[in-house]
Amino acid sequence: MFADEVNRSSTVSSRYLLSRYSTRRDRKNGWTLLHRAALSAPRDVHLAARAGISINAQNSDGDTALHLAVKGDNYDTVEALLQCSADVTVRNKLAQSPVDIAQGQILNLLSQYQPGPLAAYLAGKSNSLTRILNNFWCDVNYCKVQDGMSLLDLVQSKAEEGDEPTACARIIEDFKSVSELVHCVLNEDVDLLRKLLSAPRKRPVNIRFQDAYGKTLLAYAVDTNNTEVVKLLVAAGSKIDKVRCKENGGSLHLSPLFHRCLVPEIDSELAKYLLTVQSESEMNERDMSGNTALLRAVEEGASLQTIQYLLDAAKGLNLTHRNMNGLTARELAGYKGHTDVVHFFDKFVNQQRGKSFFLHLAVKFYGSSNLHITDEESGKTLIESLELGGYYEDVKTIKHIADIERKGIQLLEAAAKGNLEDVKKLNTANFQDKNGYTALIKAVAHGQAEVVRFLTSSRPALKIIPDNNNRYPLHYAYSLPDEQSIIMTNILLASKPEEIEKKADKDGIFPAEYMNLRETSSVIQMLTDVCTLDAYGQLIG
């Protein structure tokens, strides 16, 4: 009966199985529910371990849950088992430890975790124990690691026997409050989390898993789609702004924390809540593909409701954002075959009136082809609808989009050539072509100091407008040879340097770090592109 229910579809909840079978084993293969969880999801692992199932229980083959997770190449459940203080030294009947059978990113993870908290404690390796507990958020309070006892139980049993507390024992004692907080989040124990966070003692809610770029507690809460936990953590001081985390456990790529809620599995109301508590600028932060929030939502197939929230929050101005391939959200939706999203964007555009909305689209090279919109109900084109409503300035803008783009191209060319007089005549808007290049980026990359001085004083906002890879003018300035770089960086940093010095590119690299990347292929290509691509991303000539 145990085996039948354990192997049934995922509609049988982990909580139901735990309530029915608890720590019992399958008579045929010696599996516990923790073994099953190892092949499932992190949430199931945490629930099973918290219920008292021994984290190192072995089945009839001698495999622990960690062995099975490693064999199944399930990085996320391996991570969860380490958070539950699993022992990496246990060997199965083939004399294999989990480390012996691990490969790739999982092997790297286990190697960093060795020797594990239990082995470190028993061997009196205090430095290793401190590192492992802090980096891997190991549970010390509940998870049974040896003889039905947790790490904290082992410490207390030694104390009851009259043993003097060792350095390792004190480390475990000191870590118990952090461990309790972390595992409240991982187990989604809302009531206990609320109690802990309401206590006078401040809790470390911004700690990172594994390293400085690992997931935060808030990232875990978002991933589990638990709005209550998210709200509790935000209220307690969890950071959203400027927080970048690894895309997933085994990834080396970073993305903004907010992007984690832009997937179909996450409730759109959670995204809406985070929009209300983060800075507006977070919607402009980019992932490894150059996606801002709206682009990421389209890429991931987020709900139309989530997309609506993103459009409303930015007043539709994010429709002109482009990814590293030069695609807007509408173009990306078309490329991925999401016709419903394309129609949704067109309907949104068709509802805009006045407010210089269409002028914004024009100066950002949105393209007239993306404005061939017909209202499904009235059958009228966008221009016909605007004329009927008396929005003649909008009509004029749309009819002259080609002329506006031409003026933008002339401005960027003049900036690159250092023709200051033409720049002054053409400098009527913050033009940005399909590569994300502005007149300021062009002038900096081409070493045109006088044009840079003029643009930074006449249009200071250009300093904080990045290209499609989230590289700002200051990134380009630091990429130039020393003599030019010094001139350009001095001009750009002359006023309000704090606004731009900490602006990272899509890979999380700050401008000053580009000095050491000048000889890399990516930076060489960056400077080549800005000199050889036209406004539409095609090679000049």
Coordinates of C-alpha atoms in Angstrom, one line a residue, residues 138-438:
C138 CA 22.2 23.6 7.3
D139 CA 19.5 22.8 9.8
V140 CA 20.7 22.1 13.3
N141 CA 17.3 22.1 15.1
Y142 CA 15.0 19.5 13.5
C143 CA 16.6 17.2 10.9
K144 CA 17.7 13.8 12.3
V145 CA 21.3 13.2 11.3
Q146 CA 22.4 10.4 13.7
D147 CA 20.6 8.0 16.0
G148 CA 17.4 9.9 15.6
M149 CA 19.0 13.2 16.8
S150 CA 19.6 16.6 15.2
L151 CA 22.9 18.3 15.4
L152 CA 21.6 20.4 18.3
D153 CA 20.3 17.2 20.1
L154 CA 23.8 15.7 19.8
V155 CA 25.4 18.8 21.4
Q156 CA 22.8 18.8 24.2
S157 CA 23.2 15.1 24.9
K158 CA 27.0 15.6 25.3
A159 CA 26.3 18.4 27.7
E160 CA 24.0 16.2 29.7
E161 CA 26.7 13.6 30.0
G162 CA 28.9 16.3 31.6
D163 CA 31.2 16.9 28.6
E164 CA 32.8 20.3 28.4
P165 CA 31.3 22.3 25.4
T166 CA 33.7 22.2 22.4
A167 CA 34.2 25.0 19.9
C168 CA 32.0 23.1 17.5
A169 CA 29.3 22.7 20.1
R170 CA 29.2 26.5 20.6
I171 CA 29.1 27.1 16.9
I172 CA 26.0 24.9 16.6
E173 CA 24.4 26.6 19.6
D174 CA 25.0 30.0 18.1
F175 CA 23.6 29.0 14.8
K176 CA 20.3 27.6 16.0
S177 CA 18.4 30.9 15.7
V178 CA 19.6 31.5 12.1
S179 CA 18.8 27.9 11.3
E180 CA 15.3 28.2 12.7
L181 CA 14.6 31.4 10.6
V182 CA 15.9 29.9 7.4
H183 CA 14.0 26.6 7.7
C184 CA 10.8 28.5 8.6
V185 CA 11.1 30.0 5.1
L186 CA 12.1 26.7 3.4
N187 CA 9.3 24.8 5.1
E188 CA 6.8 27.7 4.5
D189 CA 5.9 27.7 8.2
V190 CA 4.1 31.1 8.2
D191 CA 2.9 31.1 11.8
L192 CA 6.4 30.4 13.2
L193 CA 8.0 32.8 10.8
R194 CA 5.6 35.6 11.9
K195 CA 6.4 34.9 15.5
L196 CA 10.2 34.9 14.9
L197 CA 10.1 38.1 12.9
S198 CA 7.9 39.9 15.4
A199 CA 10.3 39.3 18.2
P200 CA 12.5 42.3 19.4
R201 CA 15.7 40.6 18.2
K202 CA 16.5 41.4 14.6
R203 CA 16.9 38.5 12.3
P204 CA 19.3 38.2 9.3
V205 CA 16.8 38.2 6.5
N206 CA 19.3 39.1 3.7
I207 CA 21.7 36.2 4.0
R208 CA 22.8 34.3 0.9
F209 CA 22.9 30.6 0.1
Q210 CA 26.3 29.2 -0.7
D211 CA 28.0 32.5 -1.9
A212 CA 27.6 36.2 -2.5
Y213 CA 25.5 35.5 -5.6
G214 CA 23.4 32.7 -4.2
K215 CA 19.6 33.0 -3.6
T216 CA 18.3 35.0 -0.7
L217 CA 15.5 33.9 1.6
L218 CA 13.2 36.2 -0.4
A219 CA 14.2 34.5 -3.6
Y220 CA 13.3 31.1 -2.1
A221 CA 9.9 32.5 -0.9
V222 CA 9.2 33.8 -4.4
D223 CA 10.2 30.5 -6.0
T224 CA 7.7 28.7 -3.8
N225 CA 4.9 31.2 -4.7
N226 CA 4.2 31.9 -1.1
T227 CA 2.9 35.5 -0.9
E228 CA 2.5 35.4 2.8
V229 CA 6.1 34.5 3.4
V230 CA 7.3 37.1 0.8
K231 CA 5.3 39.8 2.6
L232 CA 6.7 38.9 6.0
L233 CA 10.2 38.9 4.8
V234 CA 9.8 42.3 3.0
A235 CA 8.3 43.8 6.1
A236 CA 11.3 42.5 8.1
G237 CA 13.7 44.2 5.7
S238 CA 14.4 41.8 2.9
K239 CA 16.0 43.6 0.0
I240 CA 14.7 43.6 -3.6
D241 CA 16.4 46.6 -5.1
K242 CA 19.8 45.8 -6.8
V243 CA 19.6 42.2 -5.6
R244 CA 20.9 39.8 -8.3
C245 CA 20.8 36.0 -7.8
K246 CA 21.9 33.0 -9.7
E247 CA 19.3 32.0 -12.2
N248 CA 19.0 28.6 -10.6
G249 CA 21.2 26.4 -8.4
G250 CA 23.7 25.2 -11.0
S251 CA 23.8 28.4 -13.0
L252 CA 26.6 30.9 -13.2
H253 CA 24.3 33.5 -14.7
L254 CA 22.7 36.2 -12.5
S255 CA 19.3 37.9 -12.9
P256 CA 17.4 40.5 -10.9
L257 CA 15.4 39.0 -8.0
F258 CA 12.2 40.5 -9.3
H259 CA 12.5 38.4 -12.5
R260 CA 11.8 35.2 -10.4
C261 CA 8.1 36.1 -10.2
L262 CA 7.7 36.5 -14.0
V263 CA 7.0 32.9 -14.8
P264 CA 3.6 31.2 -15.3
E265 CA 3.8 29.2 -12.1
I266 CA 4.0 32.3 -9.9
D267 CA 0.8 34.1 -9.0
S268 CA 0.5 37.4 -10.8
E269 CA -0.6 39.0 -7.5
L270 CA 2.8 38.3 -6.1
A271 CA 4.4 40.2 -9.0
K272 CA 1.9 43.0 -8.4
Y273 CA 2.9 43.2 -4.7
L274 CA 6.6 43.3 -5.4
L275 CA 6.0 46.0 -7.9
T276 CA 4.6 48.2 -5.2
V277 CA 7.5 47.7 -2.8
Q278 CA 10.5 47.9 -5.1
S279 CA 12.0 50.9 -6.9
E280 CA 10.7 51.7 -10.3
S281 CA 14.2 51.3 -11.7
E282 CA 14.1 47.6 -11.0
M283 CA 11.8 47.0 -14.0
N284 CA 14.7 48.2 -16.1
E285 CA 17.3 45.8 -14.8
R286 CA 18.3 43.1 -17.2
D287 CA 19.0 39.4 -17.1
M288 CA 21.8 37.5 -19.0
S289 CA 19.8 37.9 -22.3
G290 CA 19.4 41.6 -21.9
N291 CA 15.7 41.2 -20.9
T292 CA 14.1 43.8 -18.7
A293 CA 11.1 42.7 -16.6
L294 CA 8.6 43.0 -19.5
L295 CA 10.8 41.1 -21.9
R296 CA 11.5 38.5 -19.3
A297 CA 7.8 38.0 -18.7
V298 CA 7.2 37.4 -22.4
E299 CA 10.3 35.1 -22.6
E300 CA 9.0 33.0 -19.7
G301 CA 5.3 33.0 -20.9
A302 CA 4.0 34.9 -17.9
S303 CA 0.3 35.5 -17.6
L304 CA -1.4 38.4 -19.4
Q305 CA -2.3 39.8 -16.0
T306 CA 1.3 40.0 -15.0
I307 CA 2.2 41.7 -18.3
Q308 CA -0.7 44.1 -17.7
Y309 CA 0.8 45.0 -14.3
L310 CA 4.2 45.6 -15.8
L311 CA 2.8 47.8 -18.6
D312 CA 0.7 49.8 -16.2
A313 CA 3.6 50.3 -13.7
A314 CA 5.7 51.8 -16.5
K315 CA 2.9 53.6 -18.3
G316 CA 3.7 51.5 -21.4
L317 CA 7.2 53.1 -21.8
N318 CA 8.8 49.6 -21.4
L319 CA 7.4 48.6 -24.7
T320 CA 10.5 50.1 -26.3
H321 CA 12.9 48.1 -24.2
R322 CA 15.0 45.7 -26.4
N323 CA 16.9 42.5 -25.4
M324 CA 20.5 41.7 -26.5
N325 CA 19.1 40.5 -29.9
G326 CA 17.4 43.9 -30.5
L327 CA 13.9 42.6 -30.0
T328 CA 11.1 44.6 -28.2
A329 CA 8.6 42.7 -26.1
R330 CA 6.1 42.7 -29.0
E331 CA 8.7 41.4 -31.5
L332 CA 9.8 38.8 -29.0
A333 CA 6.2 37.6 -28.5
G334 CA 5.8 37.4 -32.3
Y335 CA 9.1 35.4 -32.6
K336 CA 7.9 32.9 -29.9
G337 CA 4.5 32.6 -31.6
H338 CA 2.6 34.2 -28.7
T339 CA 0.0 35.9 -30.9
D340 CA -2.3 36.5 -27.9
V341 CA 0.5 38.6 -26.3
V342 CA 1.1 40.5 -29.6
H343 CA -2.6 41.4 -29.8
F344 CA -2.5 42.3 -26.1
F345 CA 0.3 44.8 -26.7
D346 CA -1.4 46.2 -29.8
K347 CA -4.6 46.7 -27.8
F348 CA -2.7 48.5 -25.1
V349 CA -1.0 50.8 -27.7
N350 CA -4.4 51.4 -29.4
Q351 CA -5.8 52.7 -26.1
Q352 CA -3.0 55.3 -25.6
R353 CA -3.8 59.0 -26.2
G354 CA -1.7 62.1 -25.8
K355 CA 1.0 62.2 -23.1
S356 CA 3.7 62.1 -25.8
F357 CA 3.4 58.3 -25.8
F358 CA 3.7 57.9 -29.6
L359 CA 6.6 60.4 -29.7
H360 CA 8.4 58.1 -27.1
L361 CA 7.8 55.1 -29.4
A362 CA 9.2 57.1 -32.4
V363 CA 12.4 58.3 -30.7
K364 CA 13.1 54.8 -29.4
F365 CA 12.8 53.4 -33.0
Y366 CA 9.7 51.3 -32.1
G367 CA 9.0 51.1 -35.8
S368 CA 6.0 52.0 -37.9
S369 CA 5.5 48.4 -38.8
N370 CA 4.6 47.7 -35.2
L371 CA 1.9 50.4 -35.3
H372 CA -0.2 48.8 -38.1
I373 CA -3.0 48.2 -35.6
T374 CA -6.7 47.7 -36.3
D375 CA -9.2 47.8 -33.5
E376 CA -11.0 44.4 -33.4
E377 CA -14.4 45.9 -32.4
S378 CA -14.6 49.0 -34.6
G379 CA -12.5 47.8 -37.5
K380 CA -10.7 51.2 -37.5
T381 CA -6.9 51.6 -37.8
L382 CA -4.9 53.3 -35.1
I383 CA -4.7 56.5 -37.1
E384 CA -8.4 56.5 -37.9
S385 CA -9.2 56.0 -34.2
L386 CA -6.9 58.9 -33.2
E387 CA -8.3 61.2 -35.8
L388 CA -11.8 60.4 -34.7
G389 CA -10.9 61.3 -31.2
G390 CA -9.2 64.5 -32.2
Y391 CA -5.7 63.5 -31.3
Y392 CA -4.0 65.2 -34.2
E393 CA -0.6 65.5 -32.6
D394 CA -0.5 61.8 -32.2
V395 CA -1.6 61.3 -35.8
K396 CA 1.1 63.7 -36.9
T397 CA 3.8 61.8 -34.9
I398 CA 2.8 58.4 -36.4
K399 CA 2.7 59.7 -39.9
H400 CA 6.2 61.1 -39.5
I401 CA 7.9 58.3 -37.7
A402 CA 10.3 57.7 -40.6
D403 CA 11.3 61.4 -40.5
I404 CA 11.8 61.2 -36.7
E405 CA 13.9 58.1 -37.0
R406 CA 16.0 59.8 -39.8
K407 CA 16.6 62.7 -37.5
G408 CA 17.7 60.4 -34.8
I409 CA 20.1 58.6 -37.1
Q410 CA 21.6 61.9 -38.2
L411 CA 22.1 62.8 -34.5
L412 CA 23.9 59.6 -33.7
E413 CA 26.1 59.9 -36.8
A414 CA 27.0 63.5 -35.9
A415 CA 27.8 62.5 -32.3
A416 CA 30.1 59.7 -33.6
K417 CA 31.9 62.1 -36.0
G418 CA 32.3 64.8 -33.4
N419 CA 30.2 67.3 -35.4
L420 CA 29.1 69.5 -32.4
E421 CA 27.1 72.0 -34.5
D422 CA 24.9 69.3 -36.0
V423 CA 24.5 67.7 -32.6
K424 CA 23.2 70.9 -31.2
K425 CA 20.7 71.3 -34.0
L426 CA 19.5 67.7 -33.9
N427 CA 19.5 67.2 -30.1
T428 CA 15.7 67.4 -29.6
A429 CA 15.1 64.1 -27.8
N430 CA 16.8 61.2 -26.1
F431 CA 17.0 59.1 -29.3
Q432 CA 17.9 55.5 -28.9
D433 CA 18.3 53.1 -31.9
K434 CA 17.6 49.4 -32.2
N435 CA 21.0 48.5 -30.7
G436 CA 20.2 50.6 -27.6
Y437 CA 22.8 53.2 -28.6
T438 CA 22.3 56.8 -27.7

